[in-house]
XYZ file of C-alpha atoms in Angstrom:
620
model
C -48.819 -23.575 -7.026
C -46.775 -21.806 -4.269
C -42.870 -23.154 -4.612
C -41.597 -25.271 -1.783
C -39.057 -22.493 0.008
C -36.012 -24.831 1.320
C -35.339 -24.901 5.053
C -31.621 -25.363 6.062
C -30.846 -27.543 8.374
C -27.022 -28.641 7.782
C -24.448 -26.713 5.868
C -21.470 -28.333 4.438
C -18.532 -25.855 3.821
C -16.216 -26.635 1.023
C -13.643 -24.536 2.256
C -10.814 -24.607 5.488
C -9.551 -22.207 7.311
C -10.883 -18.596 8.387
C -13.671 -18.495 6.285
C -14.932 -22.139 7.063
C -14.976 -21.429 10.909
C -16.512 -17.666 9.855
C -19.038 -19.348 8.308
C -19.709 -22.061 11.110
C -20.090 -19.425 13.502
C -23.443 -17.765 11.838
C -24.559 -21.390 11.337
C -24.253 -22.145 15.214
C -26.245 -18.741 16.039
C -28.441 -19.605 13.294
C -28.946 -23.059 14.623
C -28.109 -24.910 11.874
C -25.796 -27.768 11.943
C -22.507 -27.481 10.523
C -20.128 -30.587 8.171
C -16.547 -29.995 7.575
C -13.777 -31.288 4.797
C -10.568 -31.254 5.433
C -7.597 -33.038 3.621
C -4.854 -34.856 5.459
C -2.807 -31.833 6.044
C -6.000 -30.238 7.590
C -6.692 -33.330 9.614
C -6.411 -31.321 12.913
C -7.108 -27.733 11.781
C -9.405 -25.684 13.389
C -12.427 -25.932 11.514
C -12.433 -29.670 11.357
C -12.180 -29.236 15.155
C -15.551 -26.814 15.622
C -17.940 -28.053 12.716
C -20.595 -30.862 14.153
C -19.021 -33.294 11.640
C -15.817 -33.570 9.277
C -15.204 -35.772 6.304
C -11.449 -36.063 4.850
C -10.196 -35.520 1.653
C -7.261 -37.685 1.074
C -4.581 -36.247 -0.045
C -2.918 -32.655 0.864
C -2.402 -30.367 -2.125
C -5.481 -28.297 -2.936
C -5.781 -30.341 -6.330
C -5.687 -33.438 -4.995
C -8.347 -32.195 -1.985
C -10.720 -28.929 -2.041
C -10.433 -28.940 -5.905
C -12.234 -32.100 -6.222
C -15.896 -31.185 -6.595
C -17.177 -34.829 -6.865
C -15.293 -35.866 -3.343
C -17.329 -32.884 -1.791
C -20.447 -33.289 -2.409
C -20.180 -37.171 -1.935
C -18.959 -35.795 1.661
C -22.226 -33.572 1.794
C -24.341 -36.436 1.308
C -22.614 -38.549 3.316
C -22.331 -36.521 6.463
C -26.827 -35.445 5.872
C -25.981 -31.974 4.625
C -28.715 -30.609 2.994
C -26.304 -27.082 1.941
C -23.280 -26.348 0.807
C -21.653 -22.879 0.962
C -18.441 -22.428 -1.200
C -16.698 -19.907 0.875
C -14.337 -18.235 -1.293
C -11.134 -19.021 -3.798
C -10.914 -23.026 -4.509
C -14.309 -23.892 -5.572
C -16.810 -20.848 -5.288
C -16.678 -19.415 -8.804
C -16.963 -22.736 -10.598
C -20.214 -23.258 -12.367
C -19.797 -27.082 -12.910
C -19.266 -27.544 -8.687
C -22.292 -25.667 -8.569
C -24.604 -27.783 -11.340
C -23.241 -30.957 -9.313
C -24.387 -29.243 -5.739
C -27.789 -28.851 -6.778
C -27.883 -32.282 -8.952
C -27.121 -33.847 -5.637
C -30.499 -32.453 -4.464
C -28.435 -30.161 -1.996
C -29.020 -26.137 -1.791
C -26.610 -24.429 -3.124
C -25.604 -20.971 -1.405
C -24.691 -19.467 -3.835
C -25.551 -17.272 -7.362
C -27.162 -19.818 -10.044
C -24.717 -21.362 -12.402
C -25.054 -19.588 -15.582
C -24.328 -16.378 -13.377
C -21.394 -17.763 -12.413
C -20.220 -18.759 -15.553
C -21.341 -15.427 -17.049
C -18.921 -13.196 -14.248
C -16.456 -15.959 -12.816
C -14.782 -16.120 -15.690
C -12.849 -12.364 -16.006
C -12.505 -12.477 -20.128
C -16.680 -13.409 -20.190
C -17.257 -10.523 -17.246
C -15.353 -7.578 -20.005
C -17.177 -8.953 -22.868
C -20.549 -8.859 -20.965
C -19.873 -5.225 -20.209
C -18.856 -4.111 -23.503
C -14.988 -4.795 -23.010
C -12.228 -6.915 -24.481
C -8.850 -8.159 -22.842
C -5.920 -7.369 -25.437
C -4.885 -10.172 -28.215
C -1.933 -8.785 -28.644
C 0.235 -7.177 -27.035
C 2.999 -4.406 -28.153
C 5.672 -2.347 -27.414
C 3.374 0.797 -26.962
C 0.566 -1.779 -24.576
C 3.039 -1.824 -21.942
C 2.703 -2.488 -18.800
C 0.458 -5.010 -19.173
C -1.359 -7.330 -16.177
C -1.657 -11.030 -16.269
C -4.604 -12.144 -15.181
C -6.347 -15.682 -13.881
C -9.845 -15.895 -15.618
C -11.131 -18.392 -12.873
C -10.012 -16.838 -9.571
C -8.529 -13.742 -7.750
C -6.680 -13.516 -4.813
C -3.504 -12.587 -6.491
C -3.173 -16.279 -8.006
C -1.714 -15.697 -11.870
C -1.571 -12.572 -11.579
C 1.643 -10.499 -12.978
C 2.714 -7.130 -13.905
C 5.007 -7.057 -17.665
C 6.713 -3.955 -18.080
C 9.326 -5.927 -20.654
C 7.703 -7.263 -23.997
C 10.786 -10.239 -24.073
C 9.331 -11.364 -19.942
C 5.510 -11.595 -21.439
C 6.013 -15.311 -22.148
C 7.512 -16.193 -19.467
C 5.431 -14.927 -17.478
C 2.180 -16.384 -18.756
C 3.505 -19.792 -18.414
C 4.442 -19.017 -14.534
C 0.732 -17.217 -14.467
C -1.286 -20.754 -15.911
C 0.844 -22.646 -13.914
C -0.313 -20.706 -10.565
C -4.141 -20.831 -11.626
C -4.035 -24.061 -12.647
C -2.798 -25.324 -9.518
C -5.313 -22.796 -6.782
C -8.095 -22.837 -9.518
C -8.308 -26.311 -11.504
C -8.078 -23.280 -14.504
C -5.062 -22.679 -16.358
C -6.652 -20.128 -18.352
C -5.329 -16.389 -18.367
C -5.411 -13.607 -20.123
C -3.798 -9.959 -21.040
C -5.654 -6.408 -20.388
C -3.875 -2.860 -19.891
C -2.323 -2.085 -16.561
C -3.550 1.652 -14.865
C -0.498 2.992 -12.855
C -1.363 4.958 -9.591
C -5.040 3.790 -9.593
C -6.942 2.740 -6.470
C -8.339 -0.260 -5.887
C -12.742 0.302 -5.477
C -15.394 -2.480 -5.119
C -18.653 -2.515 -4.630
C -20.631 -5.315 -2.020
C -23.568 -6.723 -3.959
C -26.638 -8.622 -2.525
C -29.650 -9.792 -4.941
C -32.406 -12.161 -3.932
C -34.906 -14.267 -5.574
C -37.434 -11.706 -6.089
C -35.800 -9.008 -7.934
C -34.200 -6.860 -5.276
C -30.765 -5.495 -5.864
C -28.668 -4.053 -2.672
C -25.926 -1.753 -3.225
C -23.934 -2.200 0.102
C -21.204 0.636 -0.074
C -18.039 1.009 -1.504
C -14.694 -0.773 -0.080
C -11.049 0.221 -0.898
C -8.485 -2.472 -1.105
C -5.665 0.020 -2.481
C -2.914 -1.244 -0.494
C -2.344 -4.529 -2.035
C 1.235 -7.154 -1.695
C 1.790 -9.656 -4.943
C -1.755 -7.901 -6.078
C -3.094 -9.165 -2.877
C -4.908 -7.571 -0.736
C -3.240 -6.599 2.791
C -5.500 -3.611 3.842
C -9.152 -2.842 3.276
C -11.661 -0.455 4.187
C -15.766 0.760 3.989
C -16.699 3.108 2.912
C -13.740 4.039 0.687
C -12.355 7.301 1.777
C -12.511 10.274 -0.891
C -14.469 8.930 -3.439
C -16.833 11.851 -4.240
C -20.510 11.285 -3.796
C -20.833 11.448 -7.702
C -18.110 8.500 -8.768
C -19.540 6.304 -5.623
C -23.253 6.559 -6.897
C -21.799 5.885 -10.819
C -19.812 2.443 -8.942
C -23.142 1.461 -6.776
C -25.009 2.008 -10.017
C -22.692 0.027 -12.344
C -22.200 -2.436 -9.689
C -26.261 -3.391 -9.469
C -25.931 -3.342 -13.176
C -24.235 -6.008 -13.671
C -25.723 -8.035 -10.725
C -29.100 -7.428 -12.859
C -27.392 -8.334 -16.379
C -26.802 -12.017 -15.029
C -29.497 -12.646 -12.696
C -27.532 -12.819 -9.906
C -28.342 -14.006 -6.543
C -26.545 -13.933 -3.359
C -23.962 -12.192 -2.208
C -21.060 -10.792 -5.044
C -18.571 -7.759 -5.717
C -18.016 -5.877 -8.028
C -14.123 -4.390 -8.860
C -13.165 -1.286 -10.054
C -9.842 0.782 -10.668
C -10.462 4.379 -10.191
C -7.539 6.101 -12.576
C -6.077 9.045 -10.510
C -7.879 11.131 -12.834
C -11.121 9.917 -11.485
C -12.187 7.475 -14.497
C -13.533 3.944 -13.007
C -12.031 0.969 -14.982
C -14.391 -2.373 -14.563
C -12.081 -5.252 -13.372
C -14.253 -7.820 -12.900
C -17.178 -9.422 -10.576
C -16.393 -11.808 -8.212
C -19.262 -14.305 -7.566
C -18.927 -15.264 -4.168
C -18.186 -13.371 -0.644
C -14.894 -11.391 -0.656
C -12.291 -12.139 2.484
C -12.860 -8.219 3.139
C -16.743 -8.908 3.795
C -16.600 -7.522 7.070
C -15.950 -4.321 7.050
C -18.907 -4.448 5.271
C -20.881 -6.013 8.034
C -19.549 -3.675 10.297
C -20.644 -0.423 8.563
C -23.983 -2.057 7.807
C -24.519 -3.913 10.456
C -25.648 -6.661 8.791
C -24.464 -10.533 8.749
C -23.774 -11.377 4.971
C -23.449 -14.880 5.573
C -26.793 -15.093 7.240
C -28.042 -13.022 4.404
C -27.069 -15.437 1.945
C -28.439 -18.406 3.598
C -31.873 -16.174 3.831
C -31.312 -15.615 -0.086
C -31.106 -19.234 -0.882
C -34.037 -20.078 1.135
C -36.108 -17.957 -0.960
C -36.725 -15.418 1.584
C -36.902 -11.587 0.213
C -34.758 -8.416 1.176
C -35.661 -5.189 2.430
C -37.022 -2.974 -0.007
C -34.291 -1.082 1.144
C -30.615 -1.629 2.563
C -29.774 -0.685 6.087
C -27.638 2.487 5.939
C -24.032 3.015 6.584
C -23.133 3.688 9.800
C -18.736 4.938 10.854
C -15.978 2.998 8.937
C -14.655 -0.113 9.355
C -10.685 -1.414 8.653
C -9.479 -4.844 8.218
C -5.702 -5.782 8.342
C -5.026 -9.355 6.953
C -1.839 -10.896 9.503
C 0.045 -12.963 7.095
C 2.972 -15.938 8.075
C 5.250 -14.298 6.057
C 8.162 -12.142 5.692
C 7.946 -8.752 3.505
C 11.725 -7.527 4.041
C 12.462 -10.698 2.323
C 10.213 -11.021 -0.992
C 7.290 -11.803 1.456
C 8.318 -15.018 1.636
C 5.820 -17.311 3.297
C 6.541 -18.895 6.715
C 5.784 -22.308 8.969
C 5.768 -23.667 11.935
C 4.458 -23.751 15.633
C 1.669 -20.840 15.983
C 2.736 -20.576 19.907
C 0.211 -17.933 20.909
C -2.214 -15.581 18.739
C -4.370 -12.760 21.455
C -5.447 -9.744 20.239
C -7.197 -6.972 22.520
C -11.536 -7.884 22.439
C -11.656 -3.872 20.980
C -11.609 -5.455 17.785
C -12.819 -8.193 15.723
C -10.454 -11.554 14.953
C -11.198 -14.122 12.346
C -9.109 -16.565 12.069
C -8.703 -20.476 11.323
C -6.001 -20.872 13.770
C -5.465 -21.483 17.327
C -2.428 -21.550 20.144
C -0.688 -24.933 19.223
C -1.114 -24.996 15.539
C 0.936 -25.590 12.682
C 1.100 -23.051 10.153
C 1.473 -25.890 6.524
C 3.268 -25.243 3.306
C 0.443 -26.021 1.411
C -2.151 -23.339 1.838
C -2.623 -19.333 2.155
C -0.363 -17.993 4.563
C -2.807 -15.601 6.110
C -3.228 -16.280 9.906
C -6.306 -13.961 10.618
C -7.707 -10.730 10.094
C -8.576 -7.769 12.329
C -11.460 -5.845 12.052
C -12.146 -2.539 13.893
C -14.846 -0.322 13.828
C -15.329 3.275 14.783
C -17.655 6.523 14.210
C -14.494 7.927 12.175
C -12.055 6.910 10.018
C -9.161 7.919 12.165
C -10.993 6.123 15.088
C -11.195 3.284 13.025
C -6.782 3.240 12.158
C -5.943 4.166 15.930
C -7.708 1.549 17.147
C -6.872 -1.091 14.297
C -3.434 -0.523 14.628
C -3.182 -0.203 18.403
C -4.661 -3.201 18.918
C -2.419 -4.783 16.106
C 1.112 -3.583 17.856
C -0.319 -5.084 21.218
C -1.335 -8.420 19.782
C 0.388 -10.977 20.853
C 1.746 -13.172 17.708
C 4.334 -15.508 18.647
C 5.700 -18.063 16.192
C 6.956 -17.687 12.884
C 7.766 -14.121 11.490
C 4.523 -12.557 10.223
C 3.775 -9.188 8.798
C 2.979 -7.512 11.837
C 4.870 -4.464 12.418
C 4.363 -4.037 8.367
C 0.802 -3.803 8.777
C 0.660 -1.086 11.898
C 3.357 1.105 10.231
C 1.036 0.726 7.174
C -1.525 2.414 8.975
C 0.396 5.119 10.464
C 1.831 6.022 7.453
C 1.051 9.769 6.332
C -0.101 8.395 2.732
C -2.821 5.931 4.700
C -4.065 8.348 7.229
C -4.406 10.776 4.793
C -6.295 8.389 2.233
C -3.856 9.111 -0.309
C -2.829 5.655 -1.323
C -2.966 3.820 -4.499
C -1.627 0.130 -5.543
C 1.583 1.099 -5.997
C 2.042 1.479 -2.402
C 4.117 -0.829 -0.960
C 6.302 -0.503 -4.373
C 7.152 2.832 -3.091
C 7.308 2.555 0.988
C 8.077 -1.460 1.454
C 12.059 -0.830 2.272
C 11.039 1.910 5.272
C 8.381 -0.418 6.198
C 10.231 -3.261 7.249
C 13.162 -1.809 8.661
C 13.930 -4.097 11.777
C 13.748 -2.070 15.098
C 13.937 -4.636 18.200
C 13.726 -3.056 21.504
C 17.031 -2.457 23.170
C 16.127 -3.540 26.468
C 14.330 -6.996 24.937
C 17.406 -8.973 25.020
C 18.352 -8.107 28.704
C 14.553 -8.262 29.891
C 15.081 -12.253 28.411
C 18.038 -12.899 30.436
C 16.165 -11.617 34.048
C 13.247 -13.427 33.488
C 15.103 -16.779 32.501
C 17.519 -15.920 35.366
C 14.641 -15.574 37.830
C 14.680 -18.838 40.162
C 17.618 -20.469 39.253
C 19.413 -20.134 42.112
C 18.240 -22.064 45.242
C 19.288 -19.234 47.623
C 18.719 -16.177 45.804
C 21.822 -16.283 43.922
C 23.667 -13.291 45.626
C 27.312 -14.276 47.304
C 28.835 -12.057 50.097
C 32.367 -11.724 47.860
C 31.056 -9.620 44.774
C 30.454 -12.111 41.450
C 31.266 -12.215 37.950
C 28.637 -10.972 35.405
C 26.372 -13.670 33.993
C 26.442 -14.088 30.206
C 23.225 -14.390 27.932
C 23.629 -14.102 24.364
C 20.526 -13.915 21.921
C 19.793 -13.162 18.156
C 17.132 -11.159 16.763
C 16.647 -9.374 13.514
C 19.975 -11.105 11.775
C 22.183 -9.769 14.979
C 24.013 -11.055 18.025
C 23.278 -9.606 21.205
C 25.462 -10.071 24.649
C 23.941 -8.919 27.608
C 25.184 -9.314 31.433
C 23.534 -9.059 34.737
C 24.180 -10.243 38.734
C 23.019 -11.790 41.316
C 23.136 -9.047 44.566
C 21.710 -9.260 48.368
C 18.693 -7.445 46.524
C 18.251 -9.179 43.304
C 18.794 -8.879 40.286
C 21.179 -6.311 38.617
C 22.330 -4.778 35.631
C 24.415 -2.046 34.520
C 22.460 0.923 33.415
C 19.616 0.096 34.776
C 16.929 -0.234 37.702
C 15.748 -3.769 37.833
C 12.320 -2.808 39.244
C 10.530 -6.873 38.980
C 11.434 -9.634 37.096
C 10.077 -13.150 36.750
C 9.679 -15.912 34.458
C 7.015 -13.974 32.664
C 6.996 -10.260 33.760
C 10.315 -7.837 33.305
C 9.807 -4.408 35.007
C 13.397 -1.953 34.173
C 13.914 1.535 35.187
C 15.366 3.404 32.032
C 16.189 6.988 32.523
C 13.636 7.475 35.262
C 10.954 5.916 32.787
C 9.244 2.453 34.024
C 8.777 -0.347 31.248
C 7.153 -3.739 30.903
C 8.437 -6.222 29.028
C 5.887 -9.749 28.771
C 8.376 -12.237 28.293
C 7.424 -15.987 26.661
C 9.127 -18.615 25.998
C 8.950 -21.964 23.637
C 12.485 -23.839 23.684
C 15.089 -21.378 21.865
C 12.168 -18.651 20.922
C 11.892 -16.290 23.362
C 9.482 -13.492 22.749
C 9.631 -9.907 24.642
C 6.686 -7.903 24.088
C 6.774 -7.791 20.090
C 10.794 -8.586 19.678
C 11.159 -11.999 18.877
C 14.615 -13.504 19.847
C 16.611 -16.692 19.470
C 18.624 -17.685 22.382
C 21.912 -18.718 21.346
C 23.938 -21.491 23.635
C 27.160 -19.686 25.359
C 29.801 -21.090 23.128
C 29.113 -20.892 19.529
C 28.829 -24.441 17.863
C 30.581 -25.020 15.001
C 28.136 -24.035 11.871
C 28.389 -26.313 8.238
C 30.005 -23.032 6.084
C 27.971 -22.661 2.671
C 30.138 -22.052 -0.344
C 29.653 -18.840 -2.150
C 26.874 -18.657 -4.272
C 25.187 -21.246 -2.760
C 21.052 -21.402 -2.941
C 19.037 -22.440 0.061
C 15.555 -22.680 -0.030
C 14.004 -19.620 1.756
C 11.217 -21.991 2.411
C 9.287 -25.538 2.463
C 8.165 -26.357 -1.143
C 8.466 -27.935 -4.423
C 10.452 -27.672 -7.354
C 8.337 -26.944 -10.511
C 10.608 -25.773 -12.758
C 14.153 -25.610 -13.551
C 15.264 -22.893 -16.095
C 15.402 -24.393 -19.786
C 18.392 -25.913 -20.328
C 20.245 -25.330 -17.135
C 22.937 -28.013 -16.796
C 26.044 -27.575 -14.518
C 28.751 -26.250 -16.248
C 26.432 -22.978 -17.773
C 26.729 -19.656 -17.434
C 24.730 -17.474 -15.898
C 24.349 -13.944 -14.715
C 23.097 -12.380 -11.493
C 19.545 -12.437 -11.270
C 18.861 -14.792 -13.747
C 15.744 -17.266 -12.752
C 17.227 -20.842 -12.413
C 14.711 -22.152 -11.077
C 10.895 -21.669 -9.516
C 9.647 -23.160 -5.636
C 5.973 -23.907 -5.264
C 4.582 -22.831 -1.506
C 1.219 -22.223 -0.169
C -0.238 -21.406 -3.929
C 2.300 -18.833 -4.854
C 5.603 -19.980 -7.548
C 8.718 -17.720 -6.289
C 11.537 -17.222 -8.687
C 14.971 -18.629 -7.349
C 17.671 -15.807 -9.184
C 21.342 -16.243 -9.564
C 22.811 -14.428 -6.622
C 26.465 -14.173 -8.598
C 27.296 -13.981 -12.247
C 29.362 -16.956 -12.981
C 29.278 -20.873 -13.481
C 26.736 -23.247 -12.011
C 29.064 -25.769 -10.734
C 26.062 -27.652 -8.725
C 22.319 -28.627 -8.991
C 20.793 -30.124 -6.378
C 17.100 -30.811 -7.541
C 14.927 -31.615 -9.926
C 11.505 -31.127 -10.910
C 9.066 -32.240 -7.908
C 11.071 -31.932 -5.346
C 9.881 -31.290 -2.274
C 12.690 -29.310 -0.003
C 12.775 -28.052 3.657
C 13.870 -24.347 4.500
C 17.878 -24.213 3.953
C 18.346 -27.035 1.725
C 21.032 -26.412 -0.413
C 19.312 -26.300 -4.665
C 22.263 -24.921 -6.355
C 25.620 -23.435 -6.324
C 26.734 -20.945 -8.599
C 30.345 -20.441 -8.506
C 31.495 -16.951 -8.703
C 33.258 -15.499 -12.387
């Protein structure tokens, strides 16, 4: 009897964000009709805006929402859905959301359960291919890396170089699982220093065929997650990429899998590949994959779970694709996460944007930070940076502080154009990285164009005039600047006001012409890519923070307070007192003095805005 082959009709995406409205976009072209969940936080996010329908999730923390299997499909069967794809992180590697999807009658896009459960967990992935993660671990085991068995992303995942911090940081590690995963469970295996970062894309079908879709390398990596990725990864040699492409399809074959996975490797920098794990679901860096392939994975895996076969053969690689993840967050500062306003995000149609986010939105506490990514590709690899990061350091990003300028000097940096790059990147280049370099002329190209119009008859007087005054801050300084009103404009001292307007700055420097695009949103102004605060022209008196004092660097909530902290103790600098929850990441709060804690402010659960005062240590 021939098996009835599923046609897909509705998809419901348990997922938000970039890779829900990713996904809805195939789904459109494919004509297929599209069901979105969103929590309360999410109620106006963008891909509760696009899908055909939306069904909320009460609640806002990803526990109380997209970690509750049972409320999505409910959803899926509520809103007709006859599909649902996972998308990636929350729910896609769980094996028991899976069961319940296809319980539910619904098609599940996705590899079958027991594959899942055979790779999703990391500890069951090294046993399946002959390896073990370490019981115990010892002096001579060091460093070691902490590892989430039921996700990735960087979630419960730490580096121990000190035996006495392994402890502490496994509780932190369950604690961050637990809360992005539903999984508190983590475990221990050996940590390769120098080693690059190699997957392999996977893509099995119902009928037997195995695709090998390339290699990717996702070296350069922030908190162990990934910032920068590329296809084909540059100077593998053809051997090692045909031993990962052939391990890779051996493990898709060990489990049965179906669907789209990848494979993980860390190639030693003696050339050895190290199985990490297999990741049962599409990776965030799936398309640079498309790119070089010129394939659509997603469409791919809905043709997978309709039964329909591959090619004998995959297509064949074609250039080399880069994708830069833009993150709301600040790296010269622990890479701290930000929100707020997203005023404007443009970037140049040379490359490809995906993104969950759109001019107007609000950037939450409770989620991912990452705003987008930005794809380009090109017949070579240094086509393929150039273009990446010139159309990065033209994008227009205004809003809160995002990794930006990190990300194109990334790329233009000699280690990364000249594929010599490894993990340990940023560990070794982050301080030059993020050096803060506003444009010299930004603050006076603010002051013309808010100057422009003000004054009903031009603003020149026949006696000459005192200087006008703007003051603005930008990159933790103070900046005065003065210009005049004349018969023919606008003026300032060293140099040739060519245009200016309320949105356009044109100044004469040294004989060179320069544009500045200037934008504002109340006290933000924005001048080409120097963002600037524009400060009121006396100073207002400012509340004075003792010293010592801890502010919250941002929106969050107190987990944890150190064991045993009470005011009155003793600490030293840099000792954790206590640890903020934001958008799935714990960050340590460190004693900035050594002396007495002579205030606490908080307490476990907590929520606190950016600035609150949490502690005050006073100074020995």
């Amino acid at each position: 009897m021939t098996p009835v082959v599923p046609v897909i009709t509705s998809v419901l995406v348990a997922n938000r964000g970039e890779i829900a409205c990713r996904i809805f976009r195939t789904c459109r072209e494919l004509g297929i009709r599209t069901v979105a969940v969103h929590s309360d936080a999410d109620e106006n996010a963008l891909h509760a805006r696009v899908a055909d329908a939306a069904v909320r999730l009460p609640g806002a923390t990803p526990t109380e929402t997209y970690l509750r299997g049972e409320l999505i499909v409910k959803a899926a069967v509520a809103a007709g859905a006859d599909a649902v794809h996972p998308g990636y992180g929350f729910l896609s590697e769980n094996a028991d959301f899976a069961r319940a999807v296809l319980d539910a009658g619904l098609v599940w896009i996705g590899p079958p359960p027991g594959a899942i459960e055979a790779m999703a967990s990391k500890t069951r992935a090294k046993e399946l291919m002959g390896l073990e993660p370490l019981k115990e671990v010892t002096e001579a085991d060091l460093p070691v890396l902490v590892k989430a068995a039921a996700g990735g992303g960087g979630r419960g995942m730490r580096v121990v170089r000190e035996l006495a911090a392994l402890d502490e940081e496994l509780t932190a590690a369950r604690a961050e699982a637990l809360s992005a995963f539903g999984d508190g469970e983590v475990f221990v295996e050996p940590y390769v220093e120098g080693g690059r970062h190699v997957e392999v894309q996977v893509l099995a079908d119902t009928h037997g065929a195995v695709w090998a879709l390339g290699t990717r390398d996702c070296s350069l990596q922030r908190r162990h997650q990934k910032v920068i990725e590329e296809a084909p990864a540059p100077g593998l040699s053809e051997e090692l990429a045909e031993e990962l492409g052939e391990l890779a399809v051996r493990a898709a074959r060990a489990v049965a899998y179906e669907g789209a996975g990848t494979v993980e490797f860390l190639v030693s920098p003696d050339g050895k590949a190290h199985f990490l794990e297999m990741n049962t679901r599409l990776q965030v860096e799936h398309p640079v994959t498309e790119a070089v392939f010129g394939v659509d994975l997603v469409a791919l895996q809905i043709a997978v779970a309709e039964g329909r076969p591959l090619e004998t053969d995959p297509p064949r690689a074609r250039g080399h694709a880069i994708e830069a993840r833009l993150y709301a967050e600040d790296p010269a500062h622990d890479w701290t996460p930000q929100t707020g306003t997203l005023y404007r995000l443009a970037v140049p149609d040379s490359v490809r944007l995906d993104t969950g986010y759109t001019d107007g939105d609000d950037i939450g506490v409770h989620y991912d930070p990452m705003l987008a990514k930005v794809v380009a590709h090109a017949p070579t690899r240094a086509d393929a940076v150039r273009r990446l990061s010139g159309a990065l350091e033209s994008a227009v990003v205004h809003g809160p502080v995002t990794n930006r300028d990190l990300l194109v000097r990334s790329l233009r940096h000699k280690e990364f154009t000249t594929a010599h790059m490894d993990t340990g990147f940023y560990d070794r280049h982050l301080t030059s990285l993020t050096e803060r370099t506003p444009d010299p002329h930004a603050p006076l190209a603010a002051a013309l164009a808010d100057a422009h119009g003000r004054s009903r008859f031009g603003g020149w007087r026949n006696l000459p005039s005192q200087p006008q005054t703007r003051r603005y801050a930008t990159a933790g300084e103070e900046h005065e600047v003065h210009y005049r009103h004349t018969r023919e404009g606008l003026s300032a001292d060293g140099v040739r006001v060519v245009h200016a307007d309320a949105g356009l700055v044109v100044l004469e420097v040294d004989g060179v012409r320069r544009k500045f695009e200037v934008a504002r949103y109340g006290d933000q102004v924005y001048v080409n890519t120097t963002a600037l605060t524009a400060l009121p022209r006396f100073p207002l008196p400012t509340t004075q923070l003792a010293p010592g004092s801890l502010v919250a660097p941002m929106p969050g909530t107190v987990v944890k307070v150190a064991e045993g902290l009470t005011v009155g103790a003793t600490v030293q600098a840099g000792d954790p007192l206590l640890w903020l929850e934001a958008m799935k990441m714990q960050h340590k709060i460190t004693a900035p003095v050594t002396g007495t804690l002579s205030e606490l402010r908080v307490v476990p659960g907590q929520q606190v805005e950016p600035g609150s005062l949490l502690a005050v240590v006073q100074p020995t």
